[in-house]
PDB file of C-alpha atoms in Angstrom:
ATOM      1  CA  MET A 467      -1.822 -11.948  -9.953  1.00  0.00           C
ATOM      2  CA  ASN A 468      -4.569  -9.786 -11.387  1.00  0.00           C
ATOM      3  CA  PHE A 469      -6.436  -6.918  -9.711  1.00  0.00           C
ATOM      4  CA  ASP A 470      -9.352  -9.034  -8.461  1.00  0.00           C
ATOM      5  CA  GLN A 471      -6.979 -11.523  -6.806  1.00  0.00           C
ATOM      6  CA  ALA A 472      -4.915  -8.720  -5.279  1.00  0.00           C
ATOM      7  CA  PHE A 473      -8.025  -6.953  -4.001  1.00  0.00           C
ATOM      8  CA  GLU A 474      -9.358 -10.127  -2.337  1.00  0.00           C
ATOM      9  CA  ARG A 475      -6.041 -10.654  -0.576  1.00  0.00           C
ATOM     10  CA  LEU A 476      -5.697  -6.979   0.368  1.00  0.00           C
ATOM     11  CA  ILE A 477      -9.163  -6.696   1.861  1.00  0.00           C
ATOM     12  CA  GLY A 478      -8.097  -9.370   4.358  1.00  0.00           C
ATOM     13  CA  HIS A 479      -5.689  -6.767   5.784  1.00  0.00           C
ATOM     14  CA  GLU A 480      -8.185  -3.926   5.673  1.00  0.00           C
ATOM     15  CA  GLY A 481     -10.948  -3.889   8.246  1.00  0.00           C
ATOM     16  CA  VAL A 482     -14.395  -2.430   8.541  1.00  0.00           C
ATOM     17  CA  LEU A 483     -15.159   1.061   9.879  1.00  0.00           C
ATOM     18  CA  SER A 484     -12.504   2.465  12.225  1.00  0.00           C
ATOM     19  CA  THR A 485     -12.949   5.801  13.980  1.00  0.00           C
ATOM     20  CA  ASP A 486      -9.873   5.682  16.219  1.00  0.00           C
ATOM     21  CA  PRO A 487      -9.226   9.355  17.056  1.00  0.00           C
ATOM     22  CA  ASN A 488      -5.492   8.614  17.456  1.00  0.00           C
ATOM     23  CA  ASP A 489      -5.130   7.548  13.801  1.00  0.00           C
ATOM     24  CA  ARG A 490      -4.375  10.570  11.631  1.00  0.00           C
ATOM     25  CA  GLY A 491      -5.829   8.776   8.610  1.00  0.00           C
ATOM     26  CA  ASN A 492      -9.271   8.947  10.210  1.00  0.00           C
ATOM     27  CA  TRP A 493      -9.244  12.767  10.204  1.00  0.00           C
ATOM     28  CA  THR A 494     -10.136  14.758   7.071  1.00  0.00           C
ATOM     29  CA  SER A 495      -7.109  17.011   7.602  1.00  0.00           C
ATOM     30  CA  GLY A 496      -4.655  14.145   8.114  1.00  0.00           C
ATOM     31  CA  ARG A 497      -3.761  15.627  11.507  1.00  0.00           C
ATOM     32  CA  ILE A 498      -5.042  14.242  14.789  1.00  0.00           C
ATOM     33  CA  GLY A 499      -7.731  16.456  16.292  1.00  0.00           C
ATOM     34  CA  GLU A 500      -8.052  18.676  13.221  1.00  0.00           C
ATOM     35  CA  GLY A 501     -10.844  18.542  10.678  1.00  0.00           C
ATOM     36  CA  THR A 502     -13.617  15.967  10.926  1.00  0.00           C
ATOM     37  CA  LEU A 503     -13.202  12.499  12.391  1.00  0.00           C
ATOM     38  CA  LYS A 504     -14.796  10.425   9.611  1.00  0.00           C
ATOM     39  CA  GLY A 505     -12.684   7.306  10.017  1.00  0.00           C
ATOM     40  CA  SER A 506     -11.570   4.720   7.524  1.00  0.00           C
ATOM     41  CA  LYS A 507     -13.356   1.750   6.032  1.00  0.00           C
ATOM     42  CA  TYR A 508     -11.963  -1.033   3.846  1.00  0.00           C
ATOM     43  CA  GLY A 509      -8.678   0.869   4.099  1.00  0.00           C
ATOM     44  CA  ILE A 510     -10.130   4.003   2.475  1.00  0.00           C
ATOM     45  CA  SER A 511      -9.316   6.899   4.786  1.00  0.00           C
ATOM     46  CA  ALA A 512     -10.860  10.290   5.476  1.00  0.00           C
ATOM     47  CA  MET A 513      -7.370  11.780   5.155  1.00  0.00           C
ATOM     48  CA  SER A 514      -7.093  10.617   1.529  1.00  0.00           C
ATOM     49  CA  TYR A 515     -10.776  11.082   0.654  1.00  0.00           C
ATOM     50  CA  PRO A 516     -12.044  13.917   2.890  1.00  0.00           C
ATOM     51  CA  SER A 517     -15.276  14.483   0.958  1.00  0.00           C
ATOM     52  CA  LEU A 518     -16.230  10.788   0.830  1.00  0.00           C
ATOM     53  CA  ASP A 519     -18.966   9.398   3.085  1.00  0.00           C
ATOM     54  CA  ILE A 520     -16.668   6.847   4.740  1.00  0.00           C
ATOM     55  CA  ARG A 521     -19.311   5.408   7.067  1.00  0.00           C
ATOM     56  CA  ASN A 522     -21.575   4.414   4.160  1.00  0.00           C
ATOM     57  CA  LEU A 523     -18.826   3.321   1.767  1.00  0.00           C
ATOM     58  CA  THR A 524     -19.616  -0.038   0.171  1.00  0.00           C
ATOM     59  CA  LEU A 525     -17.101  -2.750  -0.621  1.00  0.00           C
ATOM     60  CA  ASP A 526     -17.784  -2.273  -4.357  1.00  0.00           C
ATOM     61  CA  GLU A 527     -17.087   1.470  -4.071  1.00  0.00           C
ATOM     62  CA  ALA A 528     -13.853   0.746  -2.210  1.00  0.00           C
ATOM     63  CA  LYS A 529     -12.859  -1.740  -4.901  1.00  0.00           C
ATOM     64  CA  ALA A 530     -13.434   0.864  -7.620  1.00  0.00           C
ATOM     65  CA  ILE A 531     -11.235   3.355  -5.730  1.00  0.00           C
ATOM     66  CA  TYR A 532      -8.473   0.774  -5.345  1.00  0.00           C
ATOM     67  CA  LEU A 533      -8.595  -0.035  -9.053  1.00  0.00           C
ATOM     68  CA  SER A 534      -8.451   3.556 -10.314  1.00  0.00           C
ATOM     69  CA  ASP A 535      -6.404   5.349  -7.667  1.00  0.00           C
ATOM     70  CA  TYR A 536      -3.936   2.646  -6.682  1.00  0.00           C
ATOM     71  CA  TRP A 537      -3.704  -0.231  -9.202  1.00  0.00           C
ATOM     72  CA  ASN A 538      -4.116   1.730 -12.446  1.00  0.00           C
ATOM     73  CA  ARG A 539      -2.475   4.989 -11.362  1.00  0.00           C
ATOM     74  CA  HIS A 540       0.775   3.188 -10.440  1.00  0.00           C
ATOM     75  CA  HIS A 541       0.753   0.788 -13.418  1.00  0.00           C
ATOM     76  CA  ILE A 542       0.715  -2.275 -11.204  1.00  0.00           C
ATOM     77  CA  ASP A 543      -0.780  -4.341 -14.026  1.00  0.00           C
ATOM     78  CA  ARG A 544       2.452  -3.722 -15.994  1.00  0.00           C
ATOM     79  CA  MET A 545       4.661  -5.106 -13.219  1.00  0.00           C
ATOM     80  CA  PRO A 546       5.794  -8.742 -13.055  1.00  0.00           C
ATOM     81  CA  ALA A 547       2.993 -10.841 -11.542  1.00  0.00           C
ATOM     82  CA  ALA A 548       5.050 -12.009  -8.557  1.00  0.00           C
ATOM     83  CA  ILE A 549       5.753  -8.406  -7.535  1.00  0.00           C
ATOM     84  CA  ARG A 550       2.300  -6.905  -7.951  1.00  0.00           C
ATOM     85  CA  PHE A 551       0.698  -7.673  -4.621  1.00  0.00           C
ATOM     86  CA  ASP A 552       3.542  -6.420  -2.454  1.00  0.00           C
ATOM     87  CA  VAL A 553       3.685  -3.125  -4.345  1.00  0.00           C
ATOM     88  CA  PHE A 554      -0.116  -2.754  -4.323  1.00  0.00           C
ATOM     89  CA  ASP A 555      -0.249  -3.476  -0.588  1.00  0.00           C
ATOM     90  CA  GLY A 556       2.542  -0.987   0.078  1.00  0.00           C
ATOM     91  CA  VAL A 557       0.904   1.781  -1.973  1.00  0.00           C
ATOM     92  CA  VAL A 558      -2.428   1.207  -0.232  1.00  0.00           C
ATOM     93  CA  ASN A 559      -0.940   1.008   3.268  1.00  0.00           C
ATOM     94  CA  SER A 560       1.609   3.840   3.037  1.00  0.00           C
ATOM     95  CA  GLY A 561       0.957   5.800  -0.135  1.00  0.00           C
ATOM     96  CA  PRO A 562       3.248   5.973  -3.166  1.00  0.00           C
ATOM     97  CA  GLY A 563       5.642   8.670  -1.942  1.00  0.00           C
ATOM     98  CA  SER A 564       6.665  11.810  -3.770  1.00  0.00           C
ATOM     99  CA  LYS A 565      10.080  13.365  -4.314  1.00  0.00           C
ATOM    100  CA  ARG A 566       8.360  16.666  -5.081  1.00  0.00           C
ATOM    101  CA  PHE A 567       6.810  16.781  -1.608  1.00  0.00           C
ATOM    102  CA  ASN A 568       9.751  14.965   0.050  1.00  0.00           C
ATOM    103  CA  ARG A 569       7.414  12.172   1.105  1.00  0.00           C
ATOM    104  CA  ASP A 570       8.489   8.566   1.466  1.00  0.00           C
ATOM    105  CA  GLY A 571       6.261   5.738   0.265  1.00  0.00           C
ATOM    106  CA  ALA A 572       5.891   2.469  -1.595  1.00  0.00           C
ATOM    107  CA  ILE A 573       6.906   3.512  -5.117  1.00  0.00           C
ATOM    108  CA  ARG A 574      10.055   5.134  -3.771  1.00  0.00           C
ATOM    109  CA  TRP A 575      10.760   1.932  -1.800  1.00  0.00           C
ATOM    110  CA  VAL A 576      10.304  -0.033  -5.036  1.00  0.00           C
ATOM    111  CA  GLN A 577      12.840   2.170  -6.752  1.00  0.00           C
ATOM    112  CA  ARG A 578      15.338   1.852  -3.904  1.00  0.00           C
ATOM    113  CA  ALA A 579      14.963  -1.930  -3.928  1.00  0.00           C
ATOM    114  CA  LEU A 580      15.695  -1.892  -7.664  1.00  0.00           C
ATOM    115  CA  GLY A 581      18.532   0.633  -7.490  1.00  0.00           C
ATOM    116  CA  ALA A 582      16.474   2.873  -9.800  1.00  0.00           C
ATOM    117  CA  VAL A 583      15.980   6.646  -9.677  1.00  0.00           C
ATOM    118  CA  ASP A 584      14.010   7.376  -6.505  1.00  0.00           C
ATOM    119  CA  ASP A 585      11.330   9.778  -7.801  1.00  0.00           C
ATOM    120  CA  GLY A 586       8.058   8.109  -6.762  1.00  0.00           C
ATOM    121  CA  VAL A 587       6.841   7.700 -10.351  1.00  0.00           C
ATOM    122  CA  VAL A 588       6.441   4.347 -12.114  1.00  0.00           C
ATOM    123  CA  GLY A 589       7.857   5.095 -15.529  1.00  0.00           C
ATOM    124  CA  PRO A 590       9.637   3.134 -18.258  1.00  0.00           C
ATOM    125  CA  LYS A 591      12.940   2.907 -16.357  1.00  0.00           C
ATOM    126  CA  THR A 592      11.320   1.594 -13.181  1.00  0.00           C
ATOM    127  CA  LEU A 593       9.278  -0.942 -15.163  1.00  0.00           C
ATOM    128  CA  ALA A 594      12.366  -2.084 -17.089  1.00  0.00           C
ATOM    129  CA  ALA A 595      14.289  -2.506 -13.817  1.00  0.00           C
ATOM    130  CA  MET A 596      11.416  -4.606 -12.451  1.00  0.00           C
ATOM    131  CA  GLU A 597      11.444  -6.845 -15.527  1.00  0.00           C
ATOM    132  CA  ALA A 598      15.176  -7.421 -15.080  1.00  0.00           C
ATOM    133  CA  ALA A 599      15.021  -8.025 -11.318  1.00  0.00           C
ATOM    134  CA  ASN A 600      15.056 -11.348  -9.522  1.00  0.00           C
ATOM    135  CA  GLU A 601      11.453 -11.286  -8.290  1.00  0.00           C
ATOM    136  CA  ASP A 602      12.059 -13.169  -5.033  1.00  0.00           C
ATOM    137  CA  ALA A 603      15.022 -10.984  -4.092  1.00  0.00           C
ATOM    138  CA  PHE A 604      13.044  -7.885  -4.997  1.00  0.00           C
ATOM    139  CA  VAL A 605      10.103  -8.829  -2.747  1.00  0.00           C
ATOM    140  CA  VAL A 606      12.433  -9.444   0.197  1.00  0.00           C
ATOM    141  CA  GLU A 607      14.381  -6.207  -0.402  1.00  0.00           C
ATOM    142  CA  PHE A 608      11.217  -4.156  -0.924  1.00  0.00           C
ATOM    143  CA  ASN A 609       9.611  -5.455   2.282  1.00  0.00           C
ATOM    144  CA  SER A 610      12.847  -4.885   4.204  1.00  0.00           C
ATOM    145  CA  ILE A 611      13.008  -1.258   3.059  1.00  0.00           C
ATOM    146  CA  ARG A 612       9.274  -0.884   3.725  1.00  0.00           C
ATOM    147  CA  LEU A 613       9.497  -2.217   7.266  1.00  0.00           C
ATOM    148  CA  MET A 614      12.539  -0.096   8.133  1.00  0.00           C
ATOM    149  CA  ALA A 615      10.823   3.040   6.796  1.00  0.00           C
ATOM    150  CA  MET A 616       7.623   2.270   8.683  1.00  0.00           C
ATOM    151  CA  THR A 617       9.484   2.072  11.995  1.00  0.00           C
ATOM    152  CA  LEU A 618      10.286   5.774  11.508  1.00  0.00           C
ATOM    153  CA  MET A 619       6.660   6.783  10.938  1.00  0.00           C
ATOM    154  CA  ALA A 620       4.743   8.676  13.608  1.00  0.00           C
ATOM    155  CA  GLY A 621       2.083   5.944  13.747  1.00  0.00           C
ATOM    156  CA  TRP A 622       4.574   3.168  14.518  1.00  0.00           C
ATOM    157  CA  PRO A 623       4.039   3.133  18.319  1.00  0.00           C
ATOM    158  CA  THR A 624       0.304   2.497  17.942  1.00  0.00           C
ATOM    159  CA  GLN A 625      -0.009   0.832  14.526  1.00  0.00           C
ATOM    160  CA  GLY A 626       3.394  -0.752  14.030  1.00  0.00           C
ATOM    161  CA  ARG A 627       2.403  -4.172  15.299  1.00  0.00           C
ATOM    162  CA  GLY A 628      -0.345  -4.463  12.686  1.00  0.00           C
ATOM    163  CA  TRP A 629       1.909  -3.104   9.938  1.00  0.00           C
ATOM    164  CA  ALA A 630       4.658  -5.580  10.849  1.00  0.00           C
ATOM    165  CA  ARG A 631       2.185  -8.475  10.814  1.00  0.00           C
ATOM    166  CA  ARG A 632       0.935  -7.369   7.421  1.00  0.00           C
ATOM    167  CA  ILE A 633       4.467  -7.423   6.005  1.00  0.00           C
ATOM    168  CA  ALA A 634       5.222 -10.756   7.719  1.00  0.00           C
ATOM    169  CA  THR A 635       2.136 -12.234   6.042  1.00  0.00           C
ATOM    170  CA  ASN A 636       3.385 -11.015   2.666  1.00  0.00           C
ATOM    171  CA  LEU A 637       6.808 -12.580   3.277  1.00  0.00           C
ATOM    172  CA  LYS A 638       5.134 -15.840   4.334  1.00  0.00           C
ATOM    173  CA  GLU A 639       3.283 -15.845   0.990  1.00  0.00           C
ATOM    174  CA  LEU A 640       6.622 -15.486  -0.797  1.00  0.00           C
ATOM    175  CA  ALA A 641       8.097 -18.360   1.223  1.00  0.00           C
ATOM    176  CA  ASN A 642       5.117 -20.549   0.312  1.00  0.00           C
ATOM    177  CA  ALA A 643       5.489 -19.663  -3.377  1.00  0.00           C
ATOM    178  CA  ILE A 644       9.191 -20.553  -3.293  1.00  0.00           C
ATOM    179  CA  LYS A 645       8.425 -23.894  -1.601  1.00  0.00           C
ATOM    180  CA  GLN A 646       5.798 -24.714  -4.231  1.00  0.00           C
ATOM    181  CA  ARG A 647       8.262 -24.046  -7.034  1.00  0.00           C
ATOM    182  CA  GLY A 648      10.632 -26.535  -5.376  1.00  0.00           C
TER     183      GLY A 648
END
């Protein structure tokens, strides 16, 4: 899977403009009721991009952000093809995570699924562990860790249903790929 394919699939999960005041991602401060309620569009949030004009964001601008700040920054193009989308989707939906800031997220879930050092950085050791991993088992383990972690997030009561459906869709894609391989 290349970036364009991953983006097309991802954008199916990400909606148009949302200004739900109960979603912390829609606030420039990342805290409900603090800062400016700018919303999110195409999955690009005011919390992550507080100076961006979210309302007038175009799909092409969102795509450029996804390429530079998510796909390229986390070396997703260097991961095995069968793993790329799940990691990309996790980074977009929950952030990468950071040991420095004690923040959980997709890259740390990747590392846990691989039994690698859990530091939130995709480096040579994480990439080597991915190359050696059984891709199907990795995708199942990664999504299991991801779903369990998401149930502990503050947004779970209001957004958990959508997050769970997103992960279920990803697992369904894996099941279809396994069936096609026979």
